[in-house]
């Protein structure tokens, strides 16, 4: 399906639980398939309980594939686990998504 024939409405893809090496291959195939079906894919990260470098690579690959294919991929609902990794590695600008600023309260 070409980007022009994909639905223009945002499609939501939620990731729940760990986004780690143990699930990265499965999430990668599901995420890339969802991306092929949508011109705009919103990846809901609110249910992510743990994120490691393998999971991070899946998100980075999806962002790269979206850009290459002329599609949009937006990360939304960043969980505390995701925020910790993004802040530690200063990845907010790479993904270009609005991040919720959580307080240290």
PDB file of N, CA and C in Angstrom:
ATOM      1  N   UNK A   1       0.851  -1.172   0.000  1.00  0.00           N
ATOM      2  CA  UNK A   1       0.000   0.000   0.000  1.00  0.00           C
ATOM      3  C   UNK A   1       0.893   1.230   0.000  1.00  0.00           C
ATOM      4  N   UNK A   2       0.636   2.142  -0.900  1.00  0.00           N
ATOM      5  CA  UNK A   2       1.440   3.360  -0.943  1.00  0.00           C
ATOM      6  C   UNK A   2       0.953   4.339   0.112  1.00  0.00           C
ATOM      7  N   UNK A   3       1.798   5.319   0.405  1.00  0.00           N
ATOM      8  CA  UNK A   3       1.445   6.308   1.416  1.00  0.00           C
ATOM      9  C   UNK A   3       0.175   7.053   1.019  1.00  0.00           C
ATOM     10  N   UNK A   4      -0.037   7.267  -0.291  1.00  0.00           N
ATOM     11  CA  UNK A   4      -1.217   8.000  -0.719  1.00  0.00           C
ATOM     12  C   UNK A   4      -2.484   7.172  -0.566  1.00  0.00           C
ATOM     13  N   UNK A   5      -2.390   5.840  -0.618  1.00  0.00           N
ATOM     14  CA  UNK A   5      -3.579   5.014  -0.468  1.00  0.00           C
ATOM     15  C   UNK A   5      -3.831   4.606   0.976  1.00  0.00           C
ATOM     16  N   UNK A   6      -2.894   4.898   1.866  1.00  0.00           N
ATOM     17  CA  UNK A   6      -3.086   4.596   3.288  1.00  0.00           C
ATOM     18  C   UNK A   6      -4.071   5.601   3.871  1.00  0.00           C
ATOM     19  N   UNK A   7      -4.731   5.188   4.924  1.00  0.00           N
ATOM     20  CA  UNK A   7      -5.696   6.080   5.566  1.00  0.00           C
ATOM     21  C   UNK A   7      -5.005   7.323   6.104  1.00  0.00           C
ATOM     22  N   UNK A   8      -5.647   8.497   5.912  1.00  0.00           N
ATOM     23  CA  UNK A   8      -5.075   9.758   6.375  1.00  0.00           C
ATOM     24  C   UNK A   8      -5.386   9.996   7.849  1.00  0.00           C
ATOM     25  N   UNK A   9      -6.351   9.263   8.380  1.00  0.00           N
ATOM     26  CA  UNK A   9      -6.684   9.412   9.794  1.00  0.00           C
ATOM     27  C   UNK A   9      -5.605   8.770  10.647  1.00  0.00           C
ATOM     28  N   UNK A  10      -5.333   9.346  11.821  1.00  0.00           N
ATOM     29  CA  UNK A  10      -4.331   8.731  12.692  1.00  0.00           C
ATOM     30  C   UNK A  10      -4.767   7.331  13.123  1.00  0.00           C
ATOM     31  N   UNK A  11      -3.843   6.415  13.083  1.00  0.00           N
ATOM     32  CA  UNK A  11      -4.058   5.055  13.560  1.00  0.00           C
ATOM     33  C   UNK A  11      -3.241   4.915  14.829  1.00  0.00           C
ATOM     34  N   UNK A  12      -3.831   4.336  15.866  1.00  0.00           N
ATOM     35  CA  UNK A  12      -3.137   4.200  17.145  1.00  0.00           C
ATOM     36  C   UNK A  12      -2.618   2.782  17.305  1.00  0.00           C
ATOM     37  N   UNK A  13      -1.364   2.681  17.747  1.00  0.00           N
ATOM     38  CA  UNK A  13      -0.717   1.403  18.041  1.00  0.00           C
ATOM     39  C   UNK A  13      -0.191   1.501  19.464  1.00  0.00           C
ATOM     40  N   UNK A  14      -0.740   0.703  20.355  1.00  0.00           N
ATOM     41  CA  UNK A  14      -0.347   0.758  21.765  1.00  0.00           C
ATOM     42  C   UNK A  14       0.644  -0.349  22.082  1.00  0.00           C
ATOM     43  N   UNK A  15       1.667   0.014  22.837  1.00  0.00           N
ATOM     44  CA  UNK A  15       2.650  -0.968  23.320  1.00  0.00           C
ATOM     45  C   UNK A  15       2.486  -1.046  24.828  1.00  0.00           C
ATOM     46  N   UNK A  16       2.228  -2.241  25.322  1.00  0.00           N
ATOM     47  CA  UNK A  16       2.049  -2.456  26.754  1.00  0.00           C
ATOM     48  C   UNK A  16       3.106  -3.414  27.276  1.00  0.00           C
ATOM     49  N   UNK A  17       3.515  -3.205  28.515  1.00  0.00           N
ATOM     50  CA  UNK A  17       4.505  -4.084  29.141  1.00  0.00           C
ATOM     51  C   UNK A  17       5.915  -3.680  28.770  1.00  0.00           C
ATOM     52  N   UNK A  18       6.798  -4.657  28.803  1.00  0.00           N
ATOM     53  CA  UNK A  18       8.207  -4.400  28.522  1.00  0.00           C
ATOM     54  C   UNK A  18       8.450  -4.230  27.029  1.00  0.00           C
ATOM     55  N   UNK A  19       9.253  -3.244  26.689  1.00  0.00           N
ATOM     56  CA  UNK A  19       9.747  -3.080  25.320  1.00  0.00           C
ATOM     57  C   UNK A  19      11.249  -3.312  25.416  1.00  0.00           C
ATOM     58  N   UNK A  20      11.583  -4.592  25.504  1.00  0.00           N
ATOM     59  CA  UNK A  20      12.965  -5.011  25.738  1.00  0.00           C
ATOM     60  C   UNK A  20      13.371  -6.045  24.699  1.00  0.00           C
ATOM     61  N   UNK A  21      14.580  -6.503  24.815  1.00  0.00           N
ATOM     62  CA  UNK A  21      15.130  -7.485  23.880  1.00  0.00           C
ATOM     63  C   UNK A  21      14.250  -8.726  23.761  1.00  0.00           C
ATOM     64  N   UNK A  22      13.521  -9.049  24.809  1.00  0.00           N
ATOM     65  CA  UNK A  22      12.687 -10.243  24.808  1.00  0.00           C
ATOM     66  C   UNK A  22      11.455 -10.105  23.922  1.00  0.00           C
ATOM     67  N   UNK A  23      11.038  -8.875  23.649  1.00  0.00           N
ATOM     68  CA  UNK A  23       9.840  -8.636  22.835  1.00  0.00           C
ATOM     69  C   UNK A  23      10.125  -7.807  21.588  1.00  0.00           C
ATOM     70  N   UNK A  24      11.344  -7.353  21.425  1.00  0.00           N
ATOM     71  CA  UNK A  24      11.657  -6.397  20.359  1.00  0.00           C
ATOM     72  C   UNK A  24      11.309  -6.919  18.966  1.00  0.00           C
ATOM     73  N   UNK A  25      11.623  -8.162  18.664  1.00  0.00           N
ATOM     74  CA  UNK A  25      11.357  -8.698  17.325  1.00  0.00           C
ATOM     75  C   UNK A  25       9.861  -8.740  17.028  1.00  0.00           C
ATOM     76  N   UNK A  26       9.057  -9.166  17.996  1.00  0.00           N
ATOM     77  CA  UNK A  26       7.612  -9.220  17.791  1.00  0.00           C
ATOM     78  C   UNK A  26       7.020  -7.828  17.637  1.00  0.00           C
ATOM     79  N   UNK A  27       7.424  -6.912  18.513  1.00  0.00           N
ATOM     80  CA  UNK A  27       6.902  -5.545  18.442  1.00  0.00           C
ATOM     81  C   UNK A  27       7.328  -4.897  17.134  1.00  0.00           C
ATOM     82  N   UNK A  28       8.551  -5.152  16.710  1.00  0.00           N
ATOM     83  CA  UNK A  28       9.056  -4.575  15.460  1.00  0.00           C
ATOM     84  C   UNK A  28       8.174  -4.980  14.285  1.00  0.00           C
ATOM     85  N   UNK A  29       7.878  -6.267  14.140  1.00  0.00           N
ATOM     86  CA  UNK A  29       7.075  -6.710  12.999  1.00  0.00           C
ATOM     87  C   UNK A  29       5.657  -6.140  13.073  1.00  0.00           C
ATOM     88  N   UNK A  30       5.064  -6.094  14.258  1.00  0.00           N
ATOM     89  CA  UNK A  30       3.716  -5.541  14.413  1.00  0.00           C
ATOM     90  C   UNK A  30       3.696  -4.041  14.136  1.00  0.00           C
ATOM     91  N   UNK A  31       4.702  -3.346  14.638  1.00  0.00           N
ATOM     92  CA  UNK A  31       4.779  -1.899  14.467  1.00  0.00           C
ATOM     93  C   UNK A  31       4.984  -1.521  12.999  1.00  0.00           C
ATOM     94  N   UNK A  32       5.879  -2.217  12.311  1.00  0.00           N
ATOM     95  CA  UNK A  32       6.120  -1.903  10.909  1.00  0.00           C
ATOM     96  C   UNK A  32       4.908  -2.243  10.050  1.00  0.00           C
ATOM     97  N   UNK A  33       4.182  -3.304  10.395  1.00  0.00           N
ATOM     98  CA  UNK A  33       2.951  -3.631   9.663  1.00  0.00           C
ATOM     99  C   UNK A  33       1.907  -2.542   9.879  1.00  0.00           C
ATOM    100  N   UNK A  34       1.755  -2.079  11.113  1.00  0.00           N
ATOM    101  CA  UNK A  34       0.811  -0.996  11.395  1.00  0.00           C
ATOM    102  C   UNK A  34       1.201   0.269  10.641  1.00  0.00           C
ATOM    103  N   UNK A  35       2.488   0.537  10.555  1.00  0.00           N
ATOM    104  CA  UNK A  35       2.979   1.717   9.847  1.00  0.00           C
ATOM    105  C   UNK A  35       2.663   1.626   8.355  1.00  0.00           C
ATOM    106  N   UNK A  36       2.751   0.442   7.786  1.00  0.00           N
ATOM    107  CA  UNK A  36       2.428   0.265   6.364  1.00  0.00           C
ATOM    108  C   UNK A  36       0.952   0.559   6.081  1.00  0.00           C
ATOM    109  N   UNK A  37       0.103   0.439   7.082  1.00  0.00           N
ATOM    110  CA  UNK A  37      -1.334   0.617   6.897  1.00  0.00           C
ATOM    111  C   UNK A  37      -1.813   2.042   7.145  1.00  0.00           C
ATOM    112  N   UNK A  38      -0.922   2.931   7.564  1.00  0.00           N
ATOM    113  CA  UNK A  38      -1.362   4.273   7.958  1.00  0.00           C
ATOM    114  C   UNK A  38      -0.412   5.346   7.454  1.00  0.00           C
ATOM    115  N   UNK A  39      -0.991   6.464   7.040  1.00  0.00           N
ATOM    116  CA  UNK A  39      -0.163   7.617   6.688  1.00  0.00           C
ATOM    117  C   UNK A  39       0.342   8.296   7.952  1.00  0.00           C
ATOM    118  N   UNK A  40      -0.438   8.181   9.045  1.00  0.00           N
ATOM    119  CA  UNK A  40      -0.060   8.743  10.336  1.00  0.00           C
ATOM    120  C   UNK A  40      -0.301   7.691  11.408  1.00  0.00           C
ATOM    121  N   UNK A  41       0.765   7.265  12.051  1.00  0.00           N
ATOM    122  CA  UNK A  41       0.671   6.256  13.102  1.00  0.00           C
ATOM    123  C   UNK A  41       1.066   6.892  14.425  1.00  0.00           C
ATOM    124  N   UNK A  42       0.175   6.797  15.412  1.00  0.00           N
ATOM    125  CA  UNK A  42       0.476   7.251  16.758  1.00  0.00           C
ATOM    126  C   UNK A  42       0.803   6.034  17.598  1.00  0.00           C
ATOM    127  N   UNK A  43       2.000   6.017  18.151  1.00  0.00           N
ATOM    128  CA  UNK A  43       2.440   4.907  18.982  1.00  0.00           C
ATOM    129  C   UNK A  43       2.261   5.315  20.439  1.00  0.00           C
ATOM    130  N   UNK A  44       1.323   4.660  21.107  1.00  0.00           N
ATOM    131  CA  UNK A  44       0.996   4.957  22.499  1.00  0.00           C
ATOM    132  C   UNK A  44       1.959   4.194  23.408  1.00  0.00           C
ATOM    133  N   UNK A  45       2.795   4.939  24.119  1.00  0.00           N
ATOM    134  CA  UNK A  45       3.807   4.343  24.988  1.00  0.00           C
ATOM    135  C   UNK A  45       3.418   4.399  26.461  1.00  0.00           C
ATOM    136  N   UNK A  46       2.170   4.737  26.755  1.00  0.00           N
ATOM    137  CA  UNK A  46       1.759   4.903  28.151  1.00  0.00           C
ATOM    138  C   UNK A  46       1.801   3.602  28.948  1.00  0.00           C
ATOM    139  N   UNK A  47       1.724   2.457  28.280  1.00  0.00           N
ATOM    140  CA  UNK A  47       1.739   1.180  28.973  1.00  0.00           C
ATOM    141  C   UNK A  47       3.095   0.517  29.039  1.00  0.00           C
ATOM    142  N   UNK A  48       4.145   1.195  28.544  1.00  0.00           N
ATOM    143  CA  UNK A  48       5.489   0.609  28.549  1.00  0.00           C
ATOM    144  C   UNK A  48       6.057   0.664  29.966  1.00  0.00           C
ATOM    145  N   UNK A  49       6.405  -0.510  30.496  1.00  0.00           N
ATOM    146  CA  UNK A  49       6.918  -0.592  31.869  1.00  0.00           C
ATOM    147  C   UNK A  49       8.437  -0.623  31.929  1.00  0.00           C
ATOM    148  N   UNK A  50       9.071  -1.005  30.821  1.00  0.00           N
ATOM    149  CA  UNK A  50      10.530  -1.057  30.766  1.00  0.00           C
ATOM    150  C   UNK A  50      10.964  -0.876  29.316  1.00  0.00           C
ATOM    151  N   UNK A  51      12.037  -0.124  29.115  1.00  0.00           N
ATOM    152  CA  UNK A  51      12.567   0.133  27.785  1.00  0.00           C
ATOM    153  C   UNK A  51      14.066  -0.055  27.823  1.00  0.00           C
ATOM    154  N   UNK A  52      14.592  -0.928  26.943  1.00  0.00           N
ATOM    155  CA  UNK A  52      16.040  -1.100  26.853  1.00  0.00           C
ATOM    156  C   UNK A  52      16.498  -0.692  25.454  1.00  0.00           C
ATOM    157  N   UNK A  53      17.773  -0.911  25.161  1.00  0.00           N
ATOM    158  CA  UNK A  53      18.303  -0.450  23.880  1.00  0.00           C
ATOM    159  C   UNK A  53      17.686  -1.190  22.691  1.00  0.00           C
ATOM    160  N   UNK A  54      17.310  -2.436  22.856  1.00  0.00           N
ATOM    161  CA  UNK A  54      16.654  -3.167  21.767  1.00  0.00           C
ATOM    162  C   UNK A  54      15.297  -2.539  21.458  1.00  0.00           C
ATOM    163  N   UNK A  55      14.544  -2.209  22.499  1.00  0.00           N
ATOM    164  CA  UNK A  55      13.258  -1.547  22.292  1.00  0.00           C
ATOM    165  C   UNK A  55      13.422  -0.169  21.700  1.00  0.00           C
ATOM    166  N   UNK A  56      14.415   0.539  22.160  1.00  0.00           N
ATOM    167  CA  UNK A  56      14.705   1.864  21.630  1.00  0.00           C
ATOM    168  C   UNK A  56      15.056   1.783  20.145  1.00  0.00           C
ATOM    169  N   UNK A  57      15.810   0.769  19.751  1.00  0.00           N
ATOM    170  CA  UNK A  57      16.158   0.584  18.343  1.00  0.00           C
ATOM    171  C   UNK A  57      14.919   0.339  17.494  1.00  0.00           C
ATOM    172  N   UNK A  58      13.935  -0.364  18.026  1.00  0.00           N
ATOM    173  CA  UNK A  58      12.682  -0.589  17.303  1.00  0.00           C
ATOM    174  C   UNK A  58      11.982   0.744  17.049  1.00  0.00           C
ATOM    175  N   UNK A  59      11.907   1.591  18.068  1.00  0.00           N
ATOM    176  CA  UNK A  59      11.271   2.897  17.899  1.00  0.00           C
ATOM    177  C   UNK A  59      12.037   3.764  16.908  1.00  0.00           C
ATOM    178  N   UNK A  60      13.355   3.730  16.968  1.00  0.00           N
ATOM    179  CA  UNK A  60      14.175   4.525  16.054  1.00  0.00           C
ATOM    180  C   UNK A  60      14.023   4.021  14.616  1.00  0.00           C
ATOM    181  N   UNK A  61      13.974   2.700  14.443  1.00  0.00           N
ATOM    182  CA  UNK A  61      13.778   2.130  13.111  1.00  0.00           C
ATOM    183  C   UNK A  61      12.426   2.546  12.548  1.00  0.00           C
ATOM    184  N   UNK A  62      11.389   2.479  13.359  1.00  0.00           N
ATOM    185  CA  UNK A  62      10.055   2.859  12.899  1.00  0.00           C
ATOM    186  C   UNK A  62      10.031   4.322  12.466  1.00  0.00           C
ATOM    187  N   UNK A  63      10.691   5.177  13.224  1.00  0.00           N
ATOM    188  CA  UNK A  63      10.752   6.605  12.875  1.00  0.00           C
ATOM    189  C   UNK A  63      11.468   6.789  11.537  1.00  0.00           C
ATOM    190  N   UNK A  64      12.544   6.050  11.342  1.00  0.00           N
ATOM    191  CA  UNK A  64      13.320   6.139  10.105  1.00  0.00           C
ATOM    192  C   UNK A  64      12.516   5.610   8.911  1.00  0.00           C
ATOM    193  N   UNK A  65      11.852   4.481   9.076  1.00  0.00           N
ATOM    194  CA  UNK A  65      11.037   3.906   8.005  1.00  0.00           C
ATOM    195  C   UNK A  65       9.904   4.855   7.630  1.00  0.00           C
ATOM    196  N   UNK A  66       9.271   5.445   8.627  1.00  0.00           N
ATOM    197  CA  UNK A  66       8.191   6.397   8.363  1.00  0.00           C
ATOM    198  C   UNK A  66       8.699   7.565   7.519  1.00  0.00           C
ATOM    199  N   UNK A  67       9.838   8.119   7.896  1.00  0.00           N
ATOM    200  CA  UNK A  67      10.394   9.253   7.154  1.00  0.00           C
ATOM    201  C   UNK A  67      10.752   8.852   5.722  1.00  0.00           C
ATOM    202  N   UNK A  68      11.343   7.690   5.560  1.00  0.00           N
ATOM    203  CA  UNK A  68      11.735   7.199   4.240  1.00  0.00           C
ATOM    204  C   UNK A  68      10.519   6.980   3.340  1.00  0.00           C
ATOM    205  N   UNK A  69       9.436   6.482   3.930  1.00  0.00           N
ATOM    206  CA  UNK A  69       8.222   6.177   3.172  1.00  0.00           C
ATOM    207  C   UNK A  69       7.257   7.359   3.048  1.00  0.00           C
ATOM    208  N   UNK A  70       7.634   8.518   3.608  1.00  0.00           N
ATOM    209  CA  UNK A  70       6.766   9.681   3.531  1.00  0.00           C
ATOM    210  C   UNK A  70       5.545   9.574   4.422  1.00  0.00           C
ATOM    211  N   UNK A  71       5.696   8.865   5.515  1.00  0.00           N
ATOM    212  CA  UNK A  71       4.608   8.704   6.478  1.00  0.00           C
ATOM    213  C   UNK A  71       4.985   9.443   7.760  1.00  0.00           C
ATOM    214  N   UNK A  72       4.021   9.579   8.645  1.00  0.00           N
ATOM    215  CA  UNK A  72       4.284  10.235   9.923  1.00  0.00           C
ATOM    216  C   UNK A  72       4.129   9.227  11.049  1.00  0.00           C
ATOM    217  N   UNK A  73       5.063   9.255  11.971  1.00  0.00           N
ATOM    218  CA  UNK A  73       4.995   8.417  13.159  1.00  0.00           C
ATOM    219  C   UNK A  73       5.161   9.329  14.354  1.00  0.00           C
ATOM    220  N   UNK A  74       4.181   9.282  15.236  1.00  0.00           N
ATOM    221  CA  UNK A  74       4.179  10.132  16.423  1.00  0.00           C
ATOM    222  C   UNK A  74       4.176   9.253  17.660  1.00  0.00           C
ATOM    223  N   UNK A  75       5.060   9.541  18.587  1.00  0.00           N
ATOM    224  CA  UNK A  75       5.066   8.845  19.869  1.00  0.00           C
ATOM    225  C   UNK A  75       4.228   9.663  20.836  1.00  0.00           C
ATOM    226  N   UNK A  76       3.295   9.000  21.525  1.00  0.00           N
ATOM    227  CA  UNK A  76       2.402   9.700  22.453  1.00  0.00           C
ATOM    228  C   UNK A  76       2.315   8.927  23.762  1.00  0.00           C
ATOM    229  N   UNK A  77       1.906   9.612  24.813  1.00  0.00           N
ATOM    230  CA  UNK A  77       1.662   8.965  26.097  1.00  0.00           C
ATOM    231  C   UNK A  77       2.889   8.348  26.731  1.00  0.00           C
ATOM    232  N   UNK A  78       3.999   9.021  26.652  1.00  0.00           N
ATOM    233  CA  UNK A  78       5.259   8.503  27.176  1.00  0.00           C
ATOM    234  C   UNK A  78       5.137   8.092  28.646  1.00  0.00           C
ATOM    235  N   UNK A  79       5.395   6.833  28.935  1.00  0.00           N
ATOM    236  CA  UNK A  79       5.362   6.350  30.323  1.00  0.00           C
ATOM    237  C   UNK A  79       6.602   6.839  31.064  1.00  0.00           C
ATOM    238  N   UNK A  80       6.605   6.751  32.407  1.00  0.00           N
ATOM    239  CA  UNK A  80       7.805   7.131  33.159  1.00  0.00           C
ATOM    240  C   UNK A  80       9.054   6.350  32.718  1.00  0.00           C
ATOM    241  N   UNK A  81       8.900   5.080  32.392  1.00  0.00           N
ATOM    242  CA  UNK A  81      10.048   4.272  31.941  1.00  0.00           C
ATOM    243  C   UNK A  81      10.616   4.823  30.632  1.00  0.00           C
ATOM    244  N   UNK A  82       9.741   5.214  29.726  1.00  0.00           N
ATOM    245  CA  UNK A  82      10.170   5.787  28.446  1.00  0.00           C
ATOM    246  C   UNK A  82      10.814   7.145  28.678  1.00  0.00           C
ATOM    247  N   UNK A  83      10.185   7.963  29.499  1.00  0.00           N
ATOM    248  CA  UNK A  83      10.729   9.291  29.785  1.00  0.00           C
ATOM    249  C   UNK A  83      12.127   9.204  30.386  1.00  0.00           C
ATOM    250  N   UNK A  84      12.333   8.261  31.292  1.00  0.00           N
ATOM    251  CA  UNK A  84      13.655   8.114  31.916  1.00  0.00           C
ATOM    252  C   UNK A  84      14.733   7.859  30.870  1.00  0.00           C
ATOM    253  N   UNK A  85      14.454   6.946  29.942  1.00  0.00           N
ATOM    254  CA  UNK A  85      15.440   6.608  28.905  1.00  0.00           C
ATOM    255  C   UNK A  85      15.632   7.784  27.948  1.00  0.00           C
ATOM    256  N   UNK A  86      14.538   8.405  27.525  1.00  0.00           N
ATOM    257  CA  UNK A  86      14.639   9.529  26.603  1.00  0.00           C
ATOM    258  C   UNK A  86      15.424  10.680  27.211  1.00  0.00           C
ATOM    259  N   UNK A  87      15.167  10.952  28.493  1.00  0.00           N
ATOM    260  CA  UNK A  87      15.896  12.031  29.161  1.00  0.00           C
ATOM    261  C   UNK A  87      17.370  11.672  29.351  1.00  0.00           C
ATOM    262  N   UNK A  88      17.644  10.439  29.752  1.00  0.00           N
ATOM    263  CA  UNK A  88      19.019  10.021  29.977  1.00  0.00           C
ATOM    264  C   UNK A  88      19.848  10.113  28.697  1.00  0.00           C
ATOM    265  N   UNK A  89      19.232   9.762  27.554  1.00  0.00           N
ATOM    266  CA  UNK A  89      19.949   9.748  26.278  1.00  0.00           C
ATOM    267  C   UNK A  89      19.669  10.998  25.432  1.00  0.00           C
ATOM    268  N   UNK A  90      18.903  11.949  25.978  1.00  0.00           N
ATOM    269  CA  UNK A  90      18.581  13.201  25.297  1.00  0.00           C
ATOM    270  C   UNK A  90      17.994  12.953  23.900  1.00  0.00           C
ATOM    271  N   UNK A  91      16.928  12.140  23.848  1.00  0.00           N
ATOM    272  CA  UNK A  91      16.340  11.728  22.576  1.00  0.00           C
ATOM    273  C   UNK A  91      15.086  12.497  22.181  1.00  0.00           C
ATOM    274  N   UNK A  92      14.669  13.447  22.986  1.00  0.00           N
ATOM    275  CA  UNK A  92      13.463  14.200  22.661  1.00  0.00           C
ATOM    276  C   UNK A  92      13.521  14.832  21.282  1.00  0.00           C
ATOM    277  N   UNK A  93      14.616  15.457  20.964  1.00  0.00           N
ATOM    278  CA  UNK A  93      14.752  16.123  19.667  1.00  0.00           C
ATOM    279  C   UNK A  93      14.811  15.119  18.521  1.00  0.00           C
ATOM    280  N   UNK A  94      15.419  13.966  18.748  1.00  0.00           N
ATOM    281  CA  UNK A  94      15.503  12.948  17.683  1.00  0.00           C
ATOM    282  C   UNK A  94      14.107  12.530  17.236  1.00  0.00           C
ATOM    283  N   UNK A  95      13.246  12.256  18.198  1.00  0.00           N
ATOM    284  CA  UNK A  95      11.912  11.800  17.856  1.00  0.00           C
ATOM    285  C   UNK A  95      10.984  12.956  17.492  1.00  0.00           C
ATOM    286  N   UNK A  96      11.294  14.167  17.963  1.00  0.00           N
ATOM    287  CA  UNK A  96      10.517  15.340  17.592  1.00  0.00           C
ATOM    288  C   UNK A  96       9.099  15.333  18.112  1.00  0.00           C
ATOM    289  N   UNK A  97       8.837  14.598  19.168  1.00  0.00           N
ATOM    290  CA  UNK A  97       7.493  14.493  19.707  1.00  0.00           C
ATOM    291  C   UNK A  97       7.375  15.299  20.991  1.00  0.00           C
ATOM    292  N   UNK A  98       6.158  15.744  21.257  1.00  0.00           N
ATOM    293  CA  UNK A  98       5.922  16.454  22.514  1.00  0.00           C
ATOM    294  C   UNK A  98       6.055  15.480  23.657  1.00  0.00           C
ATOM    295  N   UNK A  99       6.896  15.816  24.597  1.00  0.00           N
ATOM    296  CA  UNK A  99       7.106  14.961  25.766  1.00  0.00           C
ATOM    297  C   UNK A  99       6.438  15.607  26.974  1.00  0.00           C
ATOM    298  N   UNK A 100       5.821  14.792  27.764  1.00  0.00           N
ATOM    299  CA  UNK A 100       5.252  15.295  29.014  1.00  0.00           C
ATOM    300  C   UNK A 100       6.390  15.482  29.985  1.00  0.00           C
ATOM    301  N   UNK A 101       6.452  16.625  30.599  1.00  0.00           N
ATOM    302  CA  UNK A 101       7.485  16.897  31.587  1.00  0.00           C
ATOM    303  C   UNK A 101       6.946  16.436  32.939  1.00  0.00           C
ATOM    304  N   UNK A 102       7.561  15.409  33.497  1.00  0.00           N
ATOM    305  CA  UNK A 102       7.081  14.943  34.786  1.00  0.00           C
ATOM    306  C   UNK A 102       7.967  15.510  35.885  1.00  0.00           C
ATOM    307  N   UNK A 103       7.332  15.840  36.975  1.00  0.00           N
ATOM    308  CA  UNK A 103       8.062  16.471  38.068  1.00  0.00           C
ATOM    309  C   UNK A 103       8.714  15.422  38.937  1.00  0.00           C
ATOM    310  N   UNK A 104       9.659  15.849  39.712  1.00  0.00           N
ATOM    311  CA  UNK A 104      10.362  14.936  40.612  1.00  0.00           C
ATOM    312  C   UNK A 104       9.649  14.869  41.956  1.00  0.00           C
ATOM    313  N   UNK A 105       8.376  15.204  41.965  1.00  0.00           N
ATOM    314  CA  UNK A 105       7.599  15.244  43.204  1.00  0.00           C
ATOM    315  C   UNK A 105       7.414  13.892  43.826  1.00  0.00           C
TER     316      UNK A 105
END
